[in-house]
Amino acid sequence: MSSQIAAVGYAVTGSEEVGAKHAGHEVSAPEEDTGRFHVHDHSPTNKSWWQTSKADLTIASGTALAVAFALGKAIPATEQWAFLLAMMVGLVPIGKRAISAAIAGTPFSIEMLMTIAAVGAVFIGATEEAATVVFLFLIGEMLEGVAASRARASIQDLTKLVPKTARLEDDDGQVREVEADTLSVGAMIQVRPGDRIPADGVIVSGESAIDEAPVTGESTPIRKGTDAMLFAGTVNGDGLLRVRVTAAAADNTIARVVRLVEEAQESKAPTERFIDRFSRYYTPGVVAVAALVAIVPPLLFGGAWNGWIYKALAILLIGCPCALVISVPAAIAASLSAGARRGLLLKGGAVLEQIGKVTVACFDKTGTLTAGKPQVTDIIGFARSEADVLRFAAALESGSSHPLATAILAKAAEQNVWLPATSGSNAIGGKGIRASVEGAEVFLGSPKAVAEICTLTNEQDNKIAALNDEGKTVSLVAVDGQIAGAIAMRDEPRPDAKSGLKLLTDAGIRTVMLTGDNRRTADAIGKQLGIEVEAELLPEDKQRMVGNFQKAGWSVAKIGDGINDAPALAAADVGIAMGGGTDVALETADAAVLHGRVADVAAMVDLSKRTMVNIRQNIFVALGLKAVFLITTVVGLTGLWPAILADTGATVLVTMNALRLLRLPATGSLEPKVARKL
């Protein structure tokens, strides 16, 4: 975990450019590709903004400028030299970075444009403006760094949720405190009330309200007991828990979030790649235009050299593509960080952009739309009361780990049913289980098996058939050769499945269930959720269905959690794995819903659309301001100061606008009307 936390540093800030390498930002020019346009140095991320090297340089430049201004007023003869020295305080470091970038193959970096403009201003006698322009440039860089660090801090804060120590329970029952990152899978730990949970795990004993808000954004604590899963970094409420560790520190929930966000930086969005390509031609074009402005009017039309060179220098500053280049990665960085903090893990800007274009969402059933385990839905008394039916059934199933037995025992525990002792228990393969309970011979099994020892009435047959038509599995309880009652079970939909699907439908996205389950069960769940159904599909059938949708012109998202979903996840335009799914599904998918909520798929779509709107706003601001000041400079209304303010101001504006994406609503809270707006 610690290595991942250290590694996350600048990498998590977004799509190569923000943090580690925003359009050519670098840590070490000789070792890193300096990129294309903008080379920044970086200070440690654990410092406040005023403690960074950027802040030191900006303060030094501002102080030198103030001293030069005062000295110029006191001794006018020294004014030009004072402003020249003040300019050099800030320009020397900028010039060094420009030279490093040029040596590395990026001659048209923003630092180079800045250096040329400042030096040119000195040659035409505008030393005061040159010094001021350098100072404003440094302010812009510092503010840009402050803004970008917020996206970096957003994901880094996650790593602080996991406590440093854990209470390890030894084989002899003794408890000792150890480093949390030394816990191994299978270790037994104790979590006291009020403590943060140090590792992913499953509750072995105890019950408590778990506050998952730090990780999932859920505002209400969730009551959890034996066999419930716990996430590292969540907070234990009011009970002592014994927990078996299920993931090492490097693979726990928080580490997985950090790792996936790191991996996301390797994938650029199509829009971002377009901006990169555009900027490669844009910057040399700006230099060419500036050269023409400086030379053509004096040579061909008798213009004043000083005046037109001044305008050309201003055009160089206006042409700095900093705001344009950062407009996309800043938004992507903020979105990836905001999504990760809410359990929406997207593997890069390309995925983030693509998911907003999805027109059909194909869901697996078991473990995706449903909880993945059967639950008791109906208890029907025939010859005995419902309470007796449940009590006898639970008594026979006591100690069994079969999914249907687990469902019956969970229902009995929920209703605080006292389980009587059994004797002579005998499991009959493929049929059921028989035992003596309270002096009576009790048999629990399938309707077919029970029909061999009892006679079912037409009414009972009809009731069982109706339950089967609803996709439910029915077990009958017979007591002393008489049918006591029936228990129906089904893998029920997740609590938010219906509302989550409605969010997608309201956003104009078609929803389809692709399942290998039988047609009757699938249709019953589909009708309950209001989703189209394709049932009895093999893994290759699911992949084929995805391909058919794509051939028909649909952009497909496939959502699943099992190994059988992996081919379809890989084939879809966007594959989304449910967080509790298999490692194969998580590795194959482009994105993951960490906390298994269907509504989170709609939240991903919403995040994508918000991001693309934000990016378009940023590009409009970046290019719009430059266009305005380019015209005003050519006609002589503005000069160097407004030019640099246009670039610096645009950079800060697009970065701050991108950081609005960090305020993504908590997952699960999106209303249908939000989706419709987009």
PDB file of C-alpha atoms in Angstrom, residues 166 168 180 183-189 198-202 204 243-249:
ATOM      1  CA  ALA A 166      -4.512  -3.157  13.330  1.00  0.00           C
ATOM      2  CA  LEU A 168      -4.285  -8.883  15.245  1.00  0.00           C
ATOM      3  CA  ALA A 180      -1.869  -2.684   8.994  1.00  0.00           C
ATOM      4  CA  LEU A 183      -1.823  -8.185   7.507  1.00  0.00           C
ATOM      5  CA  SER A 184      -2.110 -11.287   5.334  1.00  0.00           C
ATOM      6  CA  VAL A 185      -5.176 -12.893   3.798  1.00  0.00           C
ATOM      7  CA  GLY A 186      -6.886 -15.080   6.366  1.00  0.00           C
ATOM      8  CA  ALA A 187      -5.596 -13.172   9.384  1.00  0.00           C
ATOM      9  CA  MET A 188      -8.083 -12.562  12.201  1.00  0.00           C
ATOM     10  CA  ILE A 189      -8.386  -9.000  13.478  1.00  0.00           C
ATOM     11  CA  PRO A 198      -7.776  -1.544   8.595  1.00  0.00           C
ATOM     12  CA  ALA A 199      -8.373  -4.115   5.823  1.00  0.00           C
ATOM     13  CA  ASP A 200     -10.995  -5.575   3.546  1.00  0.00           C
ATOM     14  CA  GLY A 201     -12.579  -8.529   5.296  1.00  0.00           C
ATOM     15  CA  VAL A 202     -15.623 -10.543   6.273  1.00  0.00           C
ATOM     16  CA  VAL A 204     -16.695 -13.682  11.643  1.00  0.00           C
ATOM     17  CA  VAL A 243     -12.982  -9.887  11.043  1.00  0.00           C
ATOM     18  CA  ARG A 244     -11.162 -12.289   8.735  1.00  0.00           C
ATOM     19  CA  VAL A 245      -8.937 -10.398   6.285  1.00  0.00           C
ATOM     20  CA  THR A 246      -9.792 -11.120   2.636  1.00  0.00           C
ATOM     21  CA  ALA A 247      -7.286  -8.863   0.859  1.00  0.00           C
ATOM     22  CA  ALA A 248      -3.718  -7.811   1.555  1.00  0.00           C
ATOM     23  CA  ALA A 249      -2.954  -4.111   1.913  1.00  0.00           C
TER      24      ALA A 249
END
